[in-house]
Coordinates of C-alpha atoms in Angstrom, one line a residue:
Chain A
M1280 CA 33.9 -87.2 -4.5
N1281 CA 30.9 -87.4 -2.2
P1282 CA 28.3 -89.9 -3.7
G1283 CA 25.5 -87.4 -3.1
L1284 CA 27.3 -84.8 -5.2
I1285 CA 27.9 -87.4 -7.9
A1286 CA 24.2 -88.0 -8.0
F1287 CA 23.5 -84.3 -8.2
F1288 CA 26.1 -83.5 -10.9
D1289 CA 26.2 -85.0 -14.3
L1290 CA 29.9 -85.5 -15.0
K1291 CA 29.3 -85.8 -18.7
N1292 CA 27.9 -82.3 -18.8
G1293 CA 30.7 -79.9 -19.8
G1294 CA 29.0 -76.9 -18.2
Q1295 CA 28.6 -78.7 -14.9
I1296 CA 32.2 -79.8 -14.9
S1297 CA 33.3 -76.2 -15.4
F1298 CA 30.9 -75.2 -12.6
I1299 CA 32.5 -77.8 -10.2
V1300 CA 36.0 -76.4 -11.0
L1301 CA 34.8 -72.9 -10.3
I1302 CA 33.2 -73.9 -7.0
A1303 CA 36.4 -75.7 -6.0
Y1304 CA 38.4 -72.6 -6.8
M1305 CA 36.1 -70.4 -4.8
A1306 CA 36.4 -72.8 -1.8
M1307 CA 40.2 -72.5 -2.1
L1308 CA 40.0 -68.7 -1.8
I1309 CA 37.9 -69.0 1.3
G1310 CA 40.5 -71.4 2.7
I1311 CA 43.2 -68.8 2.1
G1312 CA 41.0 -66.3 4.0
V1313 CA 40.7 -68.8 6.9
I1314 CA 44.5 -69.4 7.0
T1315 CA 45.4 -65.7 6.8
S1316 CA 42.8 -64.8 9.5
R1317 CA 45.1 -66.7 11.9
L1318 CA 47.8 -64.1 11.2
F1319 CA 45.4 -61.2 11.8
R1320 CA 46.2 -59.2 14.9
G1321 CA 42.8 -57.6 15.3
T1322 CA 44.0 -54.1 14.9
A1323 CA 42.8 -51.6 12.2
A1324 CA 46.5 -51.0 11.2
D1325 CA 46.9 -54.7 10.6
Y1326 CA 43.6 -55.0 8.7
F1327 CA 44.3 -52.0 6.4
V1328 CA 48.1 -51.9 6.0
A1329 CA 49.2 -55.4 7.2
S1330 CA 51.3 -53.7 9.9
R1331 CA 53.6 -52.6 7.1
G1332 CA 55.2 -55.9 6.9
I1333 CA 54.9 -57.1 3.2
G1334 CA 58.1 -58.2 1.5
S1335 CA 59.3 -58.0 -2.1
F1336 CA 57.5 -61.1 -3.6
L1337 CA 54.2 -60.5 -2.0
M1338 CA 54.4 -56.8 -2.9
L1339 CA 55.0 -57.7 -6.6
M1340 CA 52.1 -60.2 -6.6
S1341 CA 49.7 -57.9 -4.8
I1342 CA 50.6 -54.8 -6.9
F1343 CA 50.4 -56.8 -10.2
G1344 CA 47.3 -58.7 -9.2
T1345 CA 45.6 -55.5 -8.2
T1346 CA 46.5 -53.7 -11.4
M1347 CA 45.4 -56.5 -13.7
T1348 CA 41.7 -57.0 -13.7
G1349 CA 38.9 -58.1 -16.1
F1350 CA 40.3 -55.4 -18.3
A1351 CA 43.5 -57.3 -18.9
I1352 CA 41.9 -60.7 -19.7
I1353 CA 38.4 -60.1 -20.9
G1354 CA 38.9 -56.5 -22.1
S1355 CA 42.1 -57.2 -24.0
S1356 CA 40.9 -60.2 -25.9
G1357 CA 37.6 -58.5 -26.7
E1358 CA 39.4 -55.3 -27.9
A1359 CA 41.9 -57.3 -30.0
F1360 CA 38.9 -59.1 -31.5
K1361 CA 37.3 -55.7 -32.3
S1362 CA 40.3 -53.8 -33.6
G1363 CA 43.4 -56.0 -33.8
I1364 CA 46.9 -56.1 -32.3
G1365 CA 47.1 -52.4 -31.7
V1366 CA 45.5 -52.8 -28.3
Y1367 CA 48.8 -54.2 -27.0
G1368 CA 50.7 -50.9 -27.9
L1369 CA 47.9 -48.8 -26.5
M1370 CA 47.8 -50.4 -23.2
V1371 CA 50.7 -52.7 -22.4
S1372 CA 53.9 -51.2 -23.8
W1373 CA 52.9 -47.7 -22.5
S1374 CA 51.9 -49.2 -19.2
G1375 CA 55.1 -51.2 -18.9
I1376 CA 57.2 -48.0 -19.1
F1377 CA 55.0 -45.8 -17.0
H1378 CA 53.6 -48.1 -14.3
S1379 CA 57.2 -48.9 -13.3
L1380 CA 58.0 -45.2 -13.4
C1381 CA 55.0 -44.5 -11.1
F1382 CA 56.1 -47.2 -8.6
F1383 CA 59.6 -45.8 -8.6
F1384 CA 58.8 -42.1 -8.4
V1385 CA 55.5 -42.1 -6.5
G1386 CA 55.2 -45.5 -4.7
I1387 CA 58.6 -45.4 -2.9
K1388 CA 58.1 -41.8 -1.8
V1389 CA 54.5 -42.3 -0.6
W1390 CA 55.7 -45.4 1.3
S1391 CA 58.4 -43.4 3.1
Y1392 CA 55.9 -40.7 4.2
G1393 CA 53.4 -43.4 5.2
K1394 CA 56.1 -45.1 7.3
R1395 CA 57.3 -41.9 8.8
Y1396 CA 53.9 -40.3 9.6
G1397 CA 51.6 -43.3 9.9
Y1398 CA 49.3 -42.7 6.9
Q1399 CA 46.9 -45.5 6.0
T1400 CA 45.2 -43.7 3.1
Q1401 CA 45.9 -41.2 0.3
I1402 CA 43.6 -38.6 1.8
Q1403 CA 45.6 -38.5 5.1
F1404 CA 48.7 -37.7 3.1
F1405 CA 47.0 -35.0 1.0
R1406 CA 45.4 -33.4 4.1
D1407 CA 48.9 -33.0 5.7
R1408 CA 50.7 -32.0 2.5
F1409 CA 48.1 -29.3 1.7
E1410 CA 47.4 -28.2 5.3
S1411 CA 43.7 -28.7 4.5
N1412 CA 41.0 -30.7 6.3
T1413 CA 38.4 -30.1 3.6
I1414 CA 40.5 -31.5 0.7
G1415 CA 39.4 -34.9 2.0
L1416 CA 35.8 -34.0 1.4
V1417 CA 36.6 -33.2 -2.2
L1418 CA 38.8 -36.2 -2.8
F1419 CA 36.6 -38.8 -1.1
P1420 CA 33.7 -38.6 -3.7
A1421 CA 36.2 -38.3 -6.5
L1422 CA 38.1 -41.5 -5.5
V1423 CA 35.0 -43.5 -4.6
G1424 CA 33.3 -42.4 -7.9
L1425 CA 36.3 -43.6 -9.9
V1426 CA 36.8 -46.9 -8.1
L1427 CA 33.2 -47.8 -8.7
P1428 CA 33.5 -48.3 -12.5
Y1429 CA 36.7 -50.2 -11.8
I1430 CA 34.8 -52.6 -9.6
L1431 CA 32.0 -52.7 -12.3
I1432 CA 34.6 -53.9 -14.9
G1433 CA 35.4 -56.8 -12.6
I1434 CA 31.8 -57.8 -11.9
I1435 CA 30.7 -57.5 -15.5
G1436 CA 33.8 -59.3 -16.8
G1437 CA 33.6 -62.1 -14.2
S1438 CA 29.8 -62.7 -14.4
T1439 CA 29.9 -62.8 -18.2
G1440 CA 32.7 -65.3 -18.1
I1441 CA 30.9 -67.6 -15.6
E1442 CA 27.7 -67.4 -17.6
K1443 CA 29.4 -68.3 -20.9
I1444 CA 31.6 -71.1 -19.6
T1445 CA 28.8 -72.9 -17.7
T1446 CA 26.4 -72.9 -20.7
G1447 CA 24.4 -76.1 -20.6
A1448 CA 25.1 -76.8 -16.9
F1449 CA 21.6 -76.4 -15.6
P1450 CA 19.2 -76.2 -18.6
E1451 CA 16.0 -76.6 -16.5
A1452 CA 16.9 -74.1 -13.8
F1453 CA 18.3 -71.4 -16.1
S1454 CA 16.6 -71.8 -19.5
E1455 CA 17.1 -68.1 -20.4
T1456 CA 20.9 -68.5 -20.4
K1457 CA 20.8 -72.0 -22.1
G1458 CA 21.6 -73.5 -18.7
G1459 CA 24.6 -71.3 -17.8
I1460 CA 24.9 -69.7 -14.4
P1461 CA 23.1 -66.4 -15.0
F1462 CA 24.9 -63.1 -14.8
W1463 CA 23.2 -62.1 -11.6
L1464 CA 24.1 -65.4 -9.8
G1465 CA 27.7 -65.5 -11.0
G1466 CA 28.2 -61.9 -9.8
L1467 CA 26.6 -62.7 -6.5
I1468 CA 28.8 -65.7 -5.9
M1469 CA 32.0 -63.8 -6.9
C1470 CA 31.3 -60.8 -4.7
T1471 CA 30.3 -62.9 -1.7
V1472 CA 33.5 -65.0 -1.9
V1473 CA 35.7 -61.9 -2.1
L1474 CA 33.9 -60.4 0.9
I1475 CA 34.4 -63.5 2.9
Y1476 CA 38.1 -63.8 2.4
I1477 CA 38.8 -60.1 2.9
F1478 CA 36.7 -60.0 6.1
L1479 CA 38.7 -62.9 7.4
G1480 CA 42.2 -61.7 6.5
G1481 CA 42.1 -58.0 5.7
V1482 CA 44.8 -56.6 3.4
R1483 CA 47.2 -59.4 4.3
G1484 CA 44.5 -61.9 3.3
A1485 CA 44.1 -60.0 0.1
A1486 CA 47.8 -60.0 -0.5
W1487 CA 48.1 -63.7 -0.1
A1488 CA 45.0 -64.4 -2.2
N1489 CA 46.5 -62.1 -4.8
A1490 CA 49.7 -64.0 -4.9
V1491 CA 48.0 -67.3 -5.4
Q1492 CA 45.6 -65.8 -7.9
T1493 CA 48.3 -64.0 -9.9
I1494 CA 50.4 -67.2 -10.3
L1495 CA 47.2 -68.9 -11.3
F1496 CA 46.0 -66.5 -13.9
I1497 CA 49.4 -66.2 -15.5
G1498 CA 50.0 -69.9 -15.5
L1499 CA 46.5 -70.8 -16.7
G1500 CA 46.5 -68.1 -19.3
I1501 CA 49.7 -69.6 -20.8
V1502 CA 48.3 -73.1 -20.7
T1503 CA 45.1 -72.1 -22.3
F1504 CA 47.0 -70.2 -25.0
F1505 CA 48.8 -73.4 -25.9
V1506 CA 45.6 -75.5 -25.8
I1507 CA 43.7 -73.1 -28.0
S1508 CA 46.5 -72.6 -30.5
N1509 CA 46.9 -76.4 -30.7
K1510 CA 43.2 -76.8 -31.5
L1511 CA 43.5 -74.1 -34.2
G1512 CA 46.3 -76.2 -35.8
G1513 CA 49.2 -74.5 -34.1
F1514 CA 50.5 -70.9 -33.7
Q1515 CA 51.4 -70.5 -37.4
A1516 CA 48.1 -71.9 -38.7
A1517 CA 46.1 -69.7 -36.4
T1518 CA 47.9 -66.6 -37.6
Q1519 CA 47.8 -67.7 -41.2
K1520 CA 44.0 -67.9 -41.1
V1521 CA 43.9 -64.3 -40.0
I1522 CA 46.3 -63.3 -42.8
D1523 CA 44.0 -65.1 -45.3
N1524 CA 40.7 -63.6 -44.0
N1525 CA 41.3 -60.5 -41.9
P1526 CA 44.9 -59.3 -42.3
S1527 CA 44.3 -55.8 -41.1
Y1528 CA 43.8 -57.2 -37.6
L1529 CA 47.6 -58.0 -37.6
K1530 CA 48.5 -54.4 -38.2
L1531 CA 47.6 -51.0 -36.8
A1532 CA 46.1 -49.8 -40.1
A1533 CA 44.7 -51.5 -43.1
T1534 CA 46.3 -51.3 -46.5
E1535 CA 44.4 -50.8 -49.8
E1536 CA 44.9 -54.6 -50.5
D1537 CA 43.3 -55.4 -47.1
K1538 CA 40.3 -53.2 -47.9
A1539 CA 40.0 -54.9 -51.3
L1540 CA 40.2 -58.3 -49.7
Y1541 CA 37.4 -57.4 -47.3
E1542 CA 35.1 -56.3 -50.1
E1543 CA 35.9 -59.5 -52.1
R1544 CA 35.2 -61.8 -49.1
R1545 CA 32.1 -59.9 -48.2
A1546 CA 30.7 -60.4 -51.7
A1547 CA 31.6 -64.1 -51.5
F1548 CA 29.8 -64.4 -48.1
E1549 CA 26.7 -62.6 -49.4
A1550 CA 26.7 -64.9 -52.4
G1551 CA 26.9 -67.9 -50.1
E1552 CA 30.3 -69.1 -51.3
I1553 CA 31.9 -68.9 -47.9
K1554 CA 30.3 -69.3 -44.5
A1555 CA 32.6 -67.0 -42.4
P1556 CA 32.0 -63.3 -43.0
P1557 CA 35.0 -61.0 -43.0
R1558 CA 35.4 -58.3 -40.4
A1559 CA 35.4 -54.7 -41.4
T1560 CA 38.9 -53.1 -41.4
D1561 CA 39.8 -50.8 -38.6
E1562 CA 42.6 -48.3 -38.1
I1563 CA 44.4 -46.7 -35.1
K1564 CA 45.5 -43.2 -35.9
P1565 CA 49.1 -42.3 -34.8
L1566 CA 47.9 -39.4 -32.6
V1567 CA 45.3 -41.6 -30.9
F1568 CA 48.0 -44.2 -30.4
F1569 CA 50.3 -41.6 -28.8
S1570 CA 47.6 -40.0 -26.6
Y1571 CA 47.2 -43.3 -24.7
I1572 CA 50.5 -42.3 -23.1
F1573 CA 48.5 -40.6 -20.4
I1574 CA 46.4 -43.6 -19.4
P1575 CA 49.1 -45.5 -17.4
F1576 CA 49.6 -42.4 -15.1
S1577 CA 46.3 -43.5 -13.5
V1578 CA 48.1 -46.0 -11.3
A1579 CA 49.8 -43.1 -9.5
M1580 CA 46.4 -42.2 -8.0
F1581 CA 44.7 -45.6 -7.6
P1582 CA 43.7 -45.6 -3.9
H1583 CA 43.9 -49.4 -3.8
L1584 CA 47.4 -49.4 -5.1
F1585 CA 48.4 -46.6 -2.7
Q1586 CA 47.2 -48.8 0.1
H1587 CA 49.4 -51.7 -1.1
W1588 CA 52.4 -49.4 -1.3
L1589 CA 51.8 -48.5 2.3
T1590 CA 52.0 -52.2 3.3
A1591 CA 55.7 -52.5 2.2
K1592 CA 58.2 -53.6 4.9
S1593 CA 60.9 -51.5 3.4
A1594 CA 61.7 -49.4 0.3
K1595 CA 63.6 -52.5 -1.1
A1596 CA 60.3 -54.3 -1.3
F1597 CA 59.5 -52.1 -4.4
K1598 CA 62.6 -53.2 -6.4
L1599 CA 61.1 -56.4 -7.8
S1600 CA 57.9 -54.7 -8.9
V1601 CA 59.8 -51.9 -10.7
V1602 CA 61.7 -54.5 -12.7
V1603 CA 59.3 -57.4 -13.2
H1604 CA 55.9 -55.7 -13.5
P1605 CA 56.3 -54.9 -17.3
L1606 CA 57.3 -58.5 -18.0
L1607 CA 54.3 -60.0 -16.1
M1608 CA 52.1 -57.6 -18.0
M1609 CA 53.5 -58.8 -21.3
M1610 CA 53.1 -62.5 -20.2
T1611 CA 49.4 -61.8 -19.3
W1612 CA 48.4 -59.7 -22.3
L1613 CA 50.2 -61.3 -25.2
P1614 CA 48.3 -64.6 -25.1
C1615 CA 45.0 -62.8 -24.7
V1616 CA 45.6 -60.4 -27.6
L1617 CA 46.7 -63.2 -29.9
I1618 CA 43.6 -65.3 -28.9
G1619 CA 41.4 -62.2 -29.6
V1620 CA 43.0 -61.7 -33.0
W1621 CA 42.8 -65.4 -33.9
A1622 CA 39.1 -65.3 -32.9
T1623 CA 38.4 -62.9 -35.8
S1624 CA 39.0 -65.8 -38.3
A1625 CA 38.8 -69.1 -36.3
T1626 CA 36.1 -71.3 -37.7
K1627 CA 34.3 -74.5 -36.7
A1628 CA 34.4 -77.7 -38.7
D1629 CA 31.4 -76.5 -40.7
G1630 CA 33.2 -73.4 -41.8
T1631 CA 31.2 -70.9 -39.7
L1632 CA 32.9 -68.6 -37.2
I1633 CA 33.5 -69.7 -33.7
V1634 CA 32.9 -66.2 -32.4
P1635 CA 30.0 -64.7 -34.5
L1636 CA 30.6 -61.4 -36.1
G1637 CA 28.4 -59.4 -33.8
A1638 CA 29.3 -61.3 -30.6
D1639 CA 29.5 -59.5 -27.3
Q1640 CA 33.1 -58.2 -27.0
N1641 CA 33.3 -59.3 -23.4
G1642 CA 32.4 -62.9 -24.3
V1643 CA 35.1 -63.5 -26.9
L1644 CA 37.6 -65.3 -24.6
P1645 CA 35.0 -67.5 -22.8
I1646 CA 33.5 -68.5 -26.2
M1647 CA 36.9 -69.4 -27.6
V1648 CA 37.8 -71.4 -24.5
R1649 CA 34.5 -73.2 -24.4
A1650 CA 34.7 -74.1 -28.1
L1651 CA 38.4 -75.1 -28.1
S1652 CA 39.2 -76.7 -24.8
T1653 CA 37.9 -79.4 -22.5
P1654 CA 35.3 -78.6 -19.8
V1655 CA 37.9 -79.0 -17.0
M1656 CA 40.2 -76.6 -18.9
G1657 CA 37.3 -74.2 -19.5
G1658 CA 36.6 -74.2 -15.8
L1659 CA 40.2 -73.7 -14.9
L1660 CA 40.6 -70.9 -17.3
T1661 CA 37.5 -69.2 -16.0
A1662 CA 39.0 -69.6 -12.6
G1663 CA 42.1 -67.9 -14.0
V1664 CA 40.0 -65.0 -15.4
L1665 CA 38.2 -64.8 -12.0
A1666 CA 41.6 -64.8 -10.3
A1667 CA 42.6 -61.7 -12.2
I1668 CA 39.3 -60.0 -11.5
M1669 CA 39.0 -61.0 -7.8
S1670 CA 42.6 -60.0 -7.1
S1671 CA 41.6 -56.5 -8.0
L1672 CA 38.2 -56.5 -6.4
D1673 CA 39.5 -57.5 -3.0
S1674 CA 42.0 -54.6 -2.9
Q1675 CA 39.4 -52.1 -4.1
F1676 CA 36.9 -53.3 -1.5
I1677 CA 39.4 -52.9 1.3
C1678 CA 40.6 -49.5 0.2
L1679 CA 37.1 -48.2 0.0
G1680 CA 36.5 -49.4 3.5
S1681 CA 39.7 -47.9 4.6
I1682 CA 39.2 -44.4 3.2
F1683 CA 35.6 -44.3 4.6
T1684 CA 36.6 -45.3 8.1
N1685 CA 39.9 -43.4 8.3
D1686 CA 39.0 -40.3 6.2
I1687 CA 35.4 -39.7 7.0
V1688 CA 34.1 -41.5 10.1
G1689 CA 37.4 -41.8 12.0
H1690 CA 38.5 -38.3 11.0
Y1691 CA 35.3 -36.5 12.1
A1692 CA 34.5 -38.7 15.1
K1693 CA 37.9 -37.9 16.6
P1694 CA 36.6 -36.5 19.9
R1695 CA 35.0 -39.8 20.6
K1696 CA 37.9 -41.9 19.3
M1697 CA 36.7 -45.2 18.0
S1698 CA 38.1 -48.6 19.1
D1699 CA 39.7 -50.9 16.6
R1700 CA 36.6 -53.1 16.8
Q1701 CA 34.3 -50.2 15.9
T1702 CA 36.6 -49.1 13.1
L1703 CA 36.6 -52.6 11.5
L1704 CA 32.9 -52.9 11.9
I1705 CA 32.2 -49.6 10.1
G1706 CA 34.7 -50.4 7.4
R1707 CA 33.2 -53.7 6.7
A1708 CA 29.6 -52.3 6.7
F1709 CA 30.7 -49.6 4.2
I1710 CA 32.4 -52.3 2.0
V1711 CA 29.1 -54.3 1.9
A1712 CA 27.1 -51.3 1.0
I1713 CA 29.5 -50.4 -1.9
V1714 CA 29.5 -53.9 -3.2
V1715 CA 25.7 -54.0 -3.2
V1716 CA 25.5 -50.7 -5.1
C1717 CA 28.2 -51.9 -7.6
Y1718 CA 26.4 -55.2 -8.1
L1719 CA 23.1 -53.6 -8.8
I1720 CA 24.7 -51.1 -11.3
A1721 CA 26.5 -54.1 -13.0
L1722 CA 23.1 -55.9 -13.4
A1723 CA 21.7 -52.8 -15.2
N1724 CA 24.8 -52.2 -17.4
R1725 CA 25.9 -55.7 -18.3
D1726 CA 26.3 -54.8 -22.0
S1727 CA 28.8 -52.0 -21.3
S1728 CA 32.2 -52.6 -23.0
V1729 CA 34.7 -53.6 -20.3
F1730 CA 37.4 -51.9 -22.3
A1731 CA 35.5 -48.6 -22.7
L1732 CA 34.5 -48.6 -19.1
G1733 CA 38.1 -49.2 -18.0
T1734 CA 39.5 -46.5 -20.3
W1735 CA 37.1 -43.9 -18.8
C1736 CA 38.0 -45.0 -15.3
F1737 CA 41.7 -44.7 -16.0
T1738 CA 41.1 -41.3 -17.7
G1739 CA 39.6 -40.0 -14.4
F1740 CA 42.5 -41.3 -12.3
S1741 CA 45.1 -40.0 -14.8
G1742 CA 43.4 -36.6 -14.5
L1743 CA 44.2 -36.7 -10.8
A1744 CA 47.8 -37.8 -11.3
P1745 CA 49.2 -34.2 -11.5
L1746 CA 48.0 -33.9 -7.9
I1747 CA 50.3 -36.6 -6.5
F1748 CA 53.3 -35.7 -8.7
G1749 CA 52.9 -32.0 -7.7
A1750 CA 52.4 -32.9 -4.0
L1751 CA 55.6 -35.0 -3.9
Y1752 CA 58.0 -33.1 -6.2
W1753 CA 56.8 -29.4 -6.3
K1754 CA 57.3 -27.4 -3.1
R1755 CA 55.4 -24.4 -4.5
M1756 CA 52.2 -26.4 -5.1
T1757 CA 49.5 -25.0 -2.9
K1758 CA 46.2 -26.1 -1.3
I1759 CA 44.2 -23.9 -3.7
G1760 CA 46.2 -25.3 -6.6
A1761 CA 45.3 -28.8 -5.5
Y1762 CA 41.6 -27.9 -5.4
A1763 CA 41.8 -26.3 -8.8
S1764 CA 43.5 -29.4 -10.3
I1765 CA 40.9 -31.8 -8.8
I1766 CA 37.9 -29.7 -9.8
T1767 CA 39.2 -29.1 -13.3
A1768 CA 39.9 -32.8 -13.9
A1769 CA 36.4 -33.6 -12.6
I1770 CA 34.6 -31.0 -14.8
V1771 CA 36.6 -31.7 -18.0
G1772 CA 36.3 -35.5 -17.5
L1773 CA 32.6 -35.4 -16.8
I1774 CA 31.9 -33.2 -19.8
F1775 CA 33.6 -35.6 -22.1
F1776 CA 32.1 -38.6 -20.4
S1777 CA 28.6 -37.2 -20.8
M1778 CA 29.3 -36.8 -24.6
S1779 CA 30.4 -40.4 -25.0
D1780 CA 28.4 -43.7 -25.3
L1781 CA 29.7 -46.7 -23.3
K1782 CA 27.8 -49.1 -25.5
S1783 CA 29.0 -47.6 -28.7
S1784 CA 31.5 -49.6 -30.7
G1785 CA 33.4 -46.5 -31.9
E1786 CA 36.1 -44.7 -29.9
F1787 CA 35.2 -41.3 -28.4
L1788 CA 37.9 -38.8 -29.5
V1789 CA 38.3 -35.1 -28.9
L1790 CA 40.1 -33.3 -31.8
G1791 CA 41.5 -36.7 -32.8
L1792 CA 43.0 -37.4 -29.4
M1793 CA 41.9 -39.5 -26.4
P1794 CA 40.0 -37.3 -24.0
V1795 CA 42.5 -38.2 -21.3
T1796 CA 45.0 -35.9 -23.0
F1797 CA 42.9 -32.8 -22.4
V1798 CA 41.9 -33.9 -18.9
V1799 CA 45.5 -34.3 -17.8
L1800 CA 46.7 -31.1 -19.5
A1801 CA 43.8 -29.1 -18.1
S1802 CA 44.3 -30.3 -14.5
T1803 CA 48.1 -29.8 -14.8
A1804 CA 47.6 -26.3 -16.1
A1805 CA 45.1 -25.5 -13.3
M1806 CA 47.4 -26.8 -10.7
I1807 CA 50.4 -24.8 -11.9
L1808 CA 48.6 -21.5 -12.6
V1809 CA 46.6 -21.4 -9.4
S1810 CA 49.5 -22.5 -7.3
L1811 CA 51.7 -19.7 -8.6
A1812 CA 48.9 -17.2 -8.0
T1813 CA 48.3 -18.3 -4.4
Q1814 CA 50.2 -18.2 -1.1
P1815 CA 52.9 -20.9 -0.9
P1816 CA 52.7 -23.7 1.7
S1817 CA 54.0 -23.0 5.2
A1818 CA 57.7 -23.5 6.1
A1819 CA 56.7 -26.3 8.5
T1820 CA 55.0 -28.2 5.6
I1821 CA 57.9 -27.7 3.3
N1822 CA 60.3 -28.8 6.0
K1823 CA 58.1 -31.9 6.7
F1824 CA 57.9 -33.1 3.1
F1825 CA 60.9 -31.6 1.3
T1826 CA 63.8 -31.5 3.7
K1827 CA 66.0 -34.7 3.6
K1828 CA 65.9 -36.5 6.9
Chain B
M642 CA 74.7 -43.2 -15.4
R643 CA 71.4 -41.4 -14.6
K644 CA 71.7 -39.5 -17.9
L645 CA 72.0 -42.8 -19.8
I646 CA 68.9 -44.1 -18.0
Y647 CA 66.9 -40.9 -19.0
L648 CA 68.2 -41.4 -22.5
F649 CA 67.0 -45.0 -22.5
F650 CA 63.6 -43.9 -21.3
F651 CA 63.2 -41.3 -24.1
L652 CA 64.3 -43.9 -26.7
L653 CA 61.6 -46.3 -25.4
V654 CA 59.0 -43.6 -25.7
L655 CA 60.1 -42.8 -29.2
A656 CA 60.3 -46.4 -30.2
H657 CA 56.7 -46.8 -29.1
Q658 CA 55.5 -44.7 -32.0
D659 CA 56.5 -47.3 -34.5
F660 CA 54.8 -45.9 -37.6
W661 CA 57.2 -47.8 -39.8
W662 CA 55.3 -51.1 -38.9
W663 CA 51.9 -49.5 -39.1
R664 CA 50.6 -51.2 -42.3
T665 CA 52.5 -54.5 -42.4
H666 CA 52.4 -57.7 -40.4
E667 CA 55.6 -59.0 -41.9
P668 CA 58.0 -60.4 -41.0
L669 CA 56.2 -62.8 -38.6
V670 CA 58.4 -63.3 -35.6
F671 CA 58.7 -67.1 -34.8
G672 CA 56.4 -67.5 -37.7
F673 CA 53.2 -66.3 -36.0
I674 CA 53.7 -63.0 -34.1
P675 CA 53.2 -60.0 -36.5
I676 CA 56.1 -57.6 -36.4
G677 CA 54.1 -54.7 -34.9
L678 CA 53.1 -56.8 -31.9
A679 CA 56.6 -58.3 -31.5
W680 CA 58.1 -54.8 -31.5
H681 CA 55.9 -53.8 -28.6
V682 CA 56.7 -57.0 -26.7
C683 CA 60.3 -55.9 -27.0
I684 CA 59.3 -52.5 -25.6
S685 CA 57.8 -54.3 -22.6
I686 CA 61.1 -56.2 -22.1
G687 CA 63.0 -52.8 -22.5
A688 CA 60.8 -51.3 -19.8
G689 CA 61.8 -54.2 -17.5
M690 CA 65.5 -53.4 -18.3
L691 CA 64.9 -49.7 -17.6
G692 CA 63.5 -50.6 -14.2
L693 CA 66.5 -52.8 -13.5
L694 CA 68.9 -49.9 -14.4
A695 CA 66.9 -47.5 -12.3
V696 CA 66.9 -49.6 -9.1
K697 CA 70.6 -50.4 -9.6
Y698 CA 72.0 -47.0 -10.5
A699 CA 69.4 -44.4 -9.5
W700 CA 68.0 -45.7 -6.3
P701 CA 66.9 -42.8 -4.0
A702 CA 69.6 -42.1 -1.5
N703 CA 67.6 -41.7 1.7
V704 CA 64.8 -44.3 1.6
D705 CA 66.8 -47.2 3.0
E706 CA 67.7 -45.1 6.0
I707 CA 64.2 -44.7 7.3
E708 CA 64.3 -46.3 10.6
E709 CA 62.6 -49.6 11.4
Q710 CA 59.4 -49.0 13.2
S711 CA 57.4 -51.0 15.7
A712 CA 55.7 -54.2 14.4
D713 CA 52.2 -52.9 14.7
G714 CA 52.7 -50.4 11.9
A715 CA 52.9 -47.3 14.2
P716 CA 54.5 -44.3 12.6
T717 CA 58.0 -43.0 13.6
Q718 CA 56.5 -39.5 13.8
S719 CA 52.9 -38.5 14.4
R720 CA 50.6 -37.0 11.8
S721 CA 49.7 -33.3 12.1
E722 CA 46.3 -31.9 13.1
H723 CA 45.1 -32.0 9.4
S724 CA 45.1 -35.8 9.3

């Protein structure tokens, strides 16, 4: 290492070591951007859809990396800490089945139309399919409005992780965070690095960065899982401690014995006999558990995923994703869920809890890593967490730039057709503007639960899913039916959202079910009823999209 | 074969609602994974198998025939006036 740097950093300071690892990781990502920029052909088609040349492996990595975000790492461990193992069934096993189904039934078909008719965005497809120019003006705010919270999940999760893991690094400069890189600075660094590598390499740069980051976050996640379990006395000892203290966290619902144990241990804690307070028992109702079935349909309408689908070289490039995606999800979530559950009962040498009872849910994993691994390991794991987050942020940033330039600016400035250079410039300017807005919103909402924010974001996208399924598989679906579906999803979703509280620890339910149930049912009903009551699409459109060629 | 794939799909959806493990953590699989969690891990593995069956036996007939296009990503047919 450079002697000047050695003088600047104190290599005995764990926080600083973690910080150095993070900086090295960020530098590597910029390096990937520089390398992929050499493959960049300078055209908008290359920037936004990589000239439709992405093969199976890169496709799998970019789709998986894009789908997994702070929600999967920070959100999963935090939610498992809050309510136990049920989070896996709510999110992963449903998603394993339905994500692959969406890739198979939506992704491949969308790709085939993209390849045939040159679509670079979702809105271009919908405009053609519904013979409507103005549908873009309705979809644009809906899609941007739903991607924004998804970006927020990443910024909040990543910035929280950086702050917690670098605690003690610079106590004089950042006394208010006990020396950790403050939330505002961590978020700023993360967003800037993503912007640099996507500006250099476009969607191809993002795909390569996603591949590296996906391998990294799965690999580091597994290594961290082993390191943490080892420090807790091994897998069995870690789980046994939960059985002894908070057994309801290993089930979906507490038994009478679990409730009695909670009362007994709470009394012992209040009497000063034990130092680790028990956690209140929680329960997932069967209907709530089932109603999460609608959440994974959100991937069918993610604009950033849609864009990755369009980059495929051939339909065969989807095969690996359809098969392996559920397994990679399992490999990513299982360690995080177990660490979150173990955190409910893991104690320090003095008998107090490692993660305090009222700890910020988003900070559970970083606190566990910091307490139970070495600073280098902590830095590496945070790099892994950031990898999951940044591999989504990059695709989201590019897709927003793409839909703005293609669907708004490019579409309405057609008479004065823009050059590729102008298109790229406008796309990049819009991306920067969106990132600044998201960053500022994240600063003001840093305490929002990543899990709750993610669930609402997925609810919105799931509400739009009937639109894509109808557009691809139902000839009779009409333009007015499409408008009805979008507007109904927006109204019903916004009503429920306004009634909920993102900072509340409780789950917001409607008639005992997740709100997504009613959003999806209402938008589907509106689509069907209004389509049947209005004039069918033209023969030319039906021929274009439904006649086998 | 397609019917068997659909059947497998519905079995996975039914298996997801595993109310029979709702209030127990035993047996612990490998000594540390509660049965409710292990069950759902198996559903994830089942979802991968379902995907494998789908790409092997239910692959859409016409998608592999879409002609190769030029290297710069140009479409094989142009978009309509709506796009």
